[in-house]
Amino acid sequence: MGEVDLEAVRACLGQRGQQPGPVEVGSALRSLGLLVSDSVVRQTVAALRRDSVGAGVLDPLLRLPGVTDVLVNAPDRVFLDRGRGLEPAGVRFSSEEEVRRLAVRLAASVGRRLDDGSPFVDARLASGVRVHAVLPCVADSGTCLSLRVPNRQRMSLDDWVASGSLTGPGADLLAGLVSARRAFLISGGTGSGKTTLLGALLGLVPPAERIVIAEDSRELQPDHPHCVRLEGRPANAEGTGAVTLTDLVRQALRMRPDRLVVGEVRGAELADLLSALNTGHEGGCGTVHANSAADVPARLEALAALGGLGRDALHAQLAAALQVLVHVRRLPDGRRWVEELRLVRPEPASGRCLTVPALRFGSSGAVPGEGFAELERLVS
């Protein structure tokens, strides 16, 4: 059945205020002078319901094992990522209007507005899937959808070792960071496994300790019995009701956290996090986007400026608050790889923080760096 037929049936049901049931659809088909048979009615009901619940034609893709992302660039250009890079998804939409209708409906399901006056939206669905949509007035190829599927399985540190993403000695060092209550950040690019690794490390926190997590979008699912997860939210259609990560970090400090965690440091909340780590909240951690561990101080400078924290003040706070950086990378074969551990150390002359190589993991094994002895002391 073509798109014109579906649109006509949909319009007829809308005028009558009816849901797309078999009887109602059969009646609508007859009133439109269309062929009515059991198979046509079944197909029409299935098509209409698919277009009104869940993620429509994308739903089966979201349920495939190993899928992390589903991307729609145009009605006939749908891709997915199963850890091996992008590949054609084998499905297509019948029209640009169908893609736009799905995007608008997904946004509305979480109380968000998506129209030409507000042409993009970033939200988390009730299923945990994160959706980002851009309308044609911004994207020249038509409505674009990006769906990020949450990790359905909790990975432990042993799982990282078993999958070849981390060596045994490397796992022992990371476990030592958690046990010694050292503050650390995990850096890496999009999809590199930062959040997954952080969740695995939080699972090592002693069960008697309370973890409070602040995130823009709920992703961390540590296997821990005493974990409180706070999630921010954007402003509503009236421009009110926003809850920022800065708000969440400040509230988390009032919730007696033994470990304060920021899922992803991306703005002004950095100032509050560093302040907390400098006032007795040991063992705090989080993730940050960066191309390498060596680039993290420059990245933090840019983020600190958003919170009104000057360069000198940032480095003074950073030197006292943060001890270790862990960098992860996604390899060409799709595997995540813990690439490097670095120490954060202030330079005596300038007071600016530098990163000191401590241990690098390569195909030929682990290569100790200048800071390896100090790293061993930190985790002992």
XYZ file of C-alpha atoms in Angstrom:
380
model
C 0.000 0.000 0.000
C 1.368 3.384 -1.018
C 1.909 6.444 1.127
C -1.054 8.287 -0.481
C -3.413 5.505 0.580
C -2.080 5.524 4.134
C -2.373 9.273 4.371
C -5.948 9.132 3.140
C -6.862 6.428 5.654
C -5.111 8.322 8.436
C -6.989 11.521 7.566
C -10.327 9.674 7.473
C -9.722 8.107 10.903
C -8.670 11.500 12.261
C -11.859 13.157 11.070
C -13.896 10.452 12.784
C -11.755 10.507 15.946
C -11.072 6.768 15.646
C -8.098 4.583 16.468
C -6.596 2.336 13.736
C -8.402 -0.893 14.623
C -9.434 -3.504 12.031
C -13.117 -2.497 11.998
C -12.362 1.220 11.845
C -9.731 0.796 9.124
C -12.041 -1.414 7.044
C -14.762 1.224 7.263
C -12.330 3.975 6.301
C -11.115 1.990 3.282
C -14.652 1.445 2.063
C -15.541 5.129 2.463
C -12.497 6.014 0.353
C -13.506 3.578 -2.357
C -10.415 1.421 -1.775
C -10.072 -2.323 -1.968
C -11.130 -4.086 1.235
C -9.862 -7.549 2.078
C -8.593 -9.234 5.209
C -4.967 -8.983 4.082
C -5.278 -5.318 3.074
C -6.916 -4.440 6.395
C -4.207 -6.292 8.356
C -1.413 -4.615 6.405
C -2.997 -1.185 6.790
C -3.566 -1.589 10.536
C 0.046 -2.774 10.998
C 1.414 0.151 8.963
C -0.662 2.736 10.830
C 0.200 1.344 14.260
C 3.879 1.079 13.376
C 3.784 4.754 12.498
C 2.119 5.748 15.766
C 4.014 3.832 18.475
C 7.666 3.369 19.367
C 10.259 4.318 16.772
C 8.235 3.078 13.794
C 10.269 1.244 11.158
C 13.391 1.803 13.285
C 12.111 -0.257 16.219
C 13.457 -3.615 14.945
C 16.877 -2.021 14.418
C 16.999 -0.735 17.986
C 16.425 -4.276 19.250
C 19.235 -5.889 17.249
C 22.061 -7.292 19.420
C 25.072 -5.020 19.620
C 23.499 -1.978 17.975
C 24.764 1.280 19.485
C 23.474 3.852 16.974
C 20.755 4.158 14.336
C 21.098 7.141 11.987
C 18.640 8.530 9.442
C 20.179 10.926 6.902
C 17.256 10.817 4.460
C 14.196 8.588 3.887
C 16.281 6.109 1.871
C 19.548 6.527 3.784
C 19.316 4.702 7.111
C 22.434 3.347 8.811
C 23.319 1.473 11.992
C 26.441 0.793 14.002
C 27.017 -2.615 15.563
C 30.563 -1.857 16.694
C 32.104 -2.320 13.249
C 31.418 1.132 11.878
C 28.386 2.394 9.981
C 26.556 0.017 7.652
C 23.294 0.270 5.656
C 20.354 -0.733 7.834
C 18.297 -2.319 5.071
C 15.156 -0.303 5.825
C 13.780 2.904 4.371
C 10.991 5.392 4.951
C 8.341 5.967 2.299
C 8.785 9.751 2.339
C 10.396 12.741 4.020
C 7.051 13.437 5.669
C 7.145 10.042 7.380
C 10.605 10.756 8.846
C 9.499 14.188 10.045
C 6.313 12.796 11.565
C 8.338 10.216 13.499
C 10.789 12.863 14.738
C 7.978 15.163 15.904
C 6.184 12.286 17.636
C 9.318 11.111 19.461
C 9.969 14.654 20.662
C 6.345 15.082 21.792
C 6.479 11.777 23.712
C 8.939 13.385 26.137
C 7.246 16.788 26.203
C 9.560 18.480 23.718
C 8.649 20.781 20.856
C 9.973 20.168 17.332
C 8.886 22.489 14.536
C 10.319 25.145 12.241
C 10.487 27.567 15.171
C 12.441 25.003 17.243
C 14.097 22.856 14.551
C 16.237 20.533 16.660
C 15.791 18.493 19.814
C 17.957 16.305 22.054
C 16.108 14.078 24.512
C 16.021 10.664 26.173
C 13.016 8.430 25.491
C 11.330 6.353 28.184
C 13.138 3.284 26.808
C 16.483 4.939 27.547
C 17.248 5.560 23.869
C 18.688 9.010 23.288
C 17.212 10.808 20.285
C 18.506 13.832 18.418
C 16.461 15.268 15.548
C 17.074 18.095 13.071
C 14.399 19.372 10.668
C 14.921 20.230 6.968
C 15.074 23.968 7.625
C 18.494 23.221 9.164
C 19.557 19.985 7.403
C 19.619 20.121 3.609
C 19.030 16.368 3.163
C 15.742 16.441 5.059
C 14.841 15.456 8.604
C 17.822 13.777 10.294
C 17.471 11.396 13.233
C 20.260 10.081 15.466
C 19.295 7.397 17.984
C 21.839 6.260 20.581
C 20.977 2.890 22.137
C 22.005 2.477 25.784
C 24.253 -0.422 26.675
C 21.877 -3.197 27.677
C 24.576 -5.143 29.496
C 26.728 -4.007 32.383
C 30.373 -4.661 31.673
C 32.746 -5.425 34.501
C 36.477 -4.791 34.461
C 36.937 -8.526 33.891
C 34.764 -8.218 30.762
C 37.093 -5.492 29.466
C 40.041 -7.823 29.944
C 38.210 -10.787 28.376
C 37.283 -8.740 25.289
C 40.902 -7.711 24.743
C 40.241 -4.035 25.505
C 42.398 -3.962 28.636
C 45.347 -5.945 29.954
C 45.274 -7.708 33.310
C 47.935 -5.447 34.883
C 46.077 -2.421 33.504
C 42.884 -3.632 35.181
C 44.729 -3.997 38.472
C 45.957 -0.388 38.239
C 42.471 0.949 37.491
C 41.009 -1.072 40.359
C 43.723 0.382 42.568
C 42.636 3.922 41.624
C 39.128 3.181 42.857
C 40.311 1.400 46.008
C 42.698 4.243 46.915
C 39.931 6.830 46.339
C 41.938 8.755 43.734
C 40.166 11.366 41.631
C 40.320 10.644 37.906
C 38.804 11.521 34.548
C 38.328 9.172 31.611
C 38.931 10.906 28.288
C 38.199 9.805 24.746
C 36.156 10.498 21.660
C 32.486 9.813 20.944
C 31.709 6.104 21.151
C 35.114 5.213 22.554
C 33.699 3.517 25.660
C 34.307 6.227 28.273
C 30.949 5.761 29.985
C 31.104 1.964 29.799
C 34.534 1.913 31.441
C 33.454 4.381 34.118
C 30.444 2.188 34.924
C 32.709 -0.833 35.287
C 35.005 1.044 37.688
C 32.099 2.322 39.783
C 31.049 -1.283 40.242
C 34.263 -1.720 42.259
C 33.337 0.942 44.823
C 32.769 -0.705 48.226
C 29.045 -1.356 48.801
C 29.071 0.636 52.051
C 29.843 3.817 50.109
C 27.195 6.054 48.518
C 27.625 7.048 44.859
C 25.779 10.112 43.539
C 25.860 10.523 39.760
C 24.970 13.681 37.826
C 24.315 13.289 34.084
C 22.791 15.238 31.243
C 21.222 12.049 29.943
C 21.083 8.912 32.056
C 23.657 6.424 30.754
C 25.688 5.141 33.692
C 24.345 1.920 35.201
C 26.932 0.771 37.719
C 26.413 -2.550 39.440
C 26.341 -1.027 42.900
C 23.751 -1.302 45.694
C 23.930 2.317 46.873
C 23.811 4.519 43.810
C 21.690 7.645 43.233
C 21.399 8.848 39.614
C 20.408 12.444 38.899
C 19.456 13.513 35.387
C 19.292 17.015 33.956
C 16.561 18.256 31.673
C 16.246 21.036 29.090
C 13.790 23.906 29.262
C 10.226 23.174 28.198
C 8.378 24.796 25.284
C 7.877 27.923 27.426
C 11.607 28.179 28.088
C 11.387 27.269 31.773
C 12.066 24.252 33.958
C 15.645 23.542 32.851
C 17.843 21.563 35.253
C 21.529 21.872 34.361
C 24.485 19.731 35.321
C 25.663 22.621 37.495
C 22.363 22.393 39.385
C 22.756 18.643 39.782
C 26.343 18.808 41.035
C 25.349 21.370 43.653
C 22.417 19.233 44.782
C 24.558 16.104 44.814
C 26.909 17.743 47.319
C 23.980 17.983 49.740
C 23.205 14.275 49.428
C 26.179 12.983 51.447
C 28.075 11.424 48.539
C 31.048 9.213 49.268
C 31.799 9.365 45.544
C 30.651 12.264 43.379
C 30.450 11.359 39.686
C 29.756 13.584 36.684
C 28.828 11.368 33.756
C 30.339 13.787 31.254
C 32.030 17.069 32.112
C 30.964 19.445 29.370
C 30.459 22.935 30.789
C 30.184 25.200 33.806
C 29.678 22.264 36.185
C 33.449 21.692 36.029
C 34.000 24.554 38.491
C 31.646 22.977 41.044
C 33.146 19.521 40.547
C 36.703 20.746 41.137
C 35.551 22.716 44.158
C 33.932 19.587 45.583
C 37.033 17.476 44.985
C 39.037 20.101 46.849
C 36.759 20.082 49.897
C 37.000 16.505 51.099
C 35.051 14.607 48.429
C 37.705 12.051 47.543
C 37.415 9.523 44.763
C 35.352 11.734 42.467
C 35.413 10.923 38.779
C 33.797 11.479 35.403
C 34.412 11.534 31.662
C 35.431 14.262 29.242
C 35.665 14.463 25.457
C 39.285 14.853 24.319
C 41.467 13.599 21.495
C 44.158 12.466 23.928
C 44.990 12.560 27.610
C 47.600 15.230 26.867
C 44.844 17.489 25.485
C 42.677 17.317 28.614
C 44.082 20.423 30.408
C 43.391 22.593 27.347
C 39.901 21.083 27.071
C 39.238 21.813 30.744
C 40.406 25.407 30.307
C 37.714 25.938 27.685
C 35.045 24.338 29.873
C 36.118 26.268 32.975
C 35.665 29.553 31.114
C 31.974 28.680 30.728
C 31.728 28.575 34.520
C 33.565 31.863 35.000
C 36.738 30.153 36.210
C 39.910 31.823 34.934
C 42.902 29.948 33.615
C 45.094 30.412 36.702
C 42.254 29.526 39.058
C 41.453 26.412 37.033
C 45.012 25.114 37.166
C 45.258 25.818 40.896
C 42.061 23.828 41.493
C 43.049 21.114 39.050
C 46.446 20.537 40.650
C 44.871 19.868 44.022
C 41.768 17.981 42.833
C 42.742 15.581 40.064
C 45.428 12.903 40.085
C 45.008 10.611 37.074
C 43.732 10.673 33.482
C 42.664 7.492 31.682
C 42.348 7.657 27.890
C 40.289 5.222 25.815
C 40.139 4.923 22.052
C 37.952 3.128 19.577
C 40.052 1.049 17.200
C 39.260 0.661 13.461
C 37.859 -2.840 14.105
C 35.323 -1.369 16.530
C 37.061 -2.600 19.671
C 37.479 -0.203 22.603
C 41.012 0.099 23.909
C 42.367 1.582 27.140
C 45.309 3.385 25.584
C 47.068 5.372 28.278
C 47.246 6.513 31.891
C 48.722 9.909 32.690
C 49.291 11.843 35.889
C 48.265 15.453 36.405
C 51.190 17.438 37.783
C 51.642 21.216 38.299
C 54.669 22.842 36.709
C 56.672 24.562 39.514
C 57.541 27.688 37.535
C 54.136 28.547 36.096
C 51.745 26.594 38.275
C 50.057 25.278 35.121
C 49.112 21.616 35.113
C 50.875 19.267 32.751
C 50.111 15.644 32.005
C 52.913 13.181 32.649
C 52.943 9.811 30.814
C 52.684 6.982 33.319
C 51.736 3.885 31.324
C 50.876 3.334 27.664
C 49.294 0.155 26.314
C 50.272 -0.913 22.808
C 50.265 -4.021 20.644
C 53.648 -5.001 22.058
C 52.576 -4.585 25.681
C 52.621 -1.896 28.379
C 55.279 0.809 28.175
C 56.027 2.623 31.483
C 56.536 6.362 31.338
C 58.099 9.031 33.501
C 55.263 8.949 36.013
C 54.957 5.162 36.394
C 56.591 4.969 39.815
C 54.308 7.690 41.144
C 51.269 5.956 39.626
C 52.186 2.765 41.470
C 52.461 4.761 44.681
C 49.025 6.317 44.118
C 47.308 2.954 43.718
C 49.140 1.105 46.465
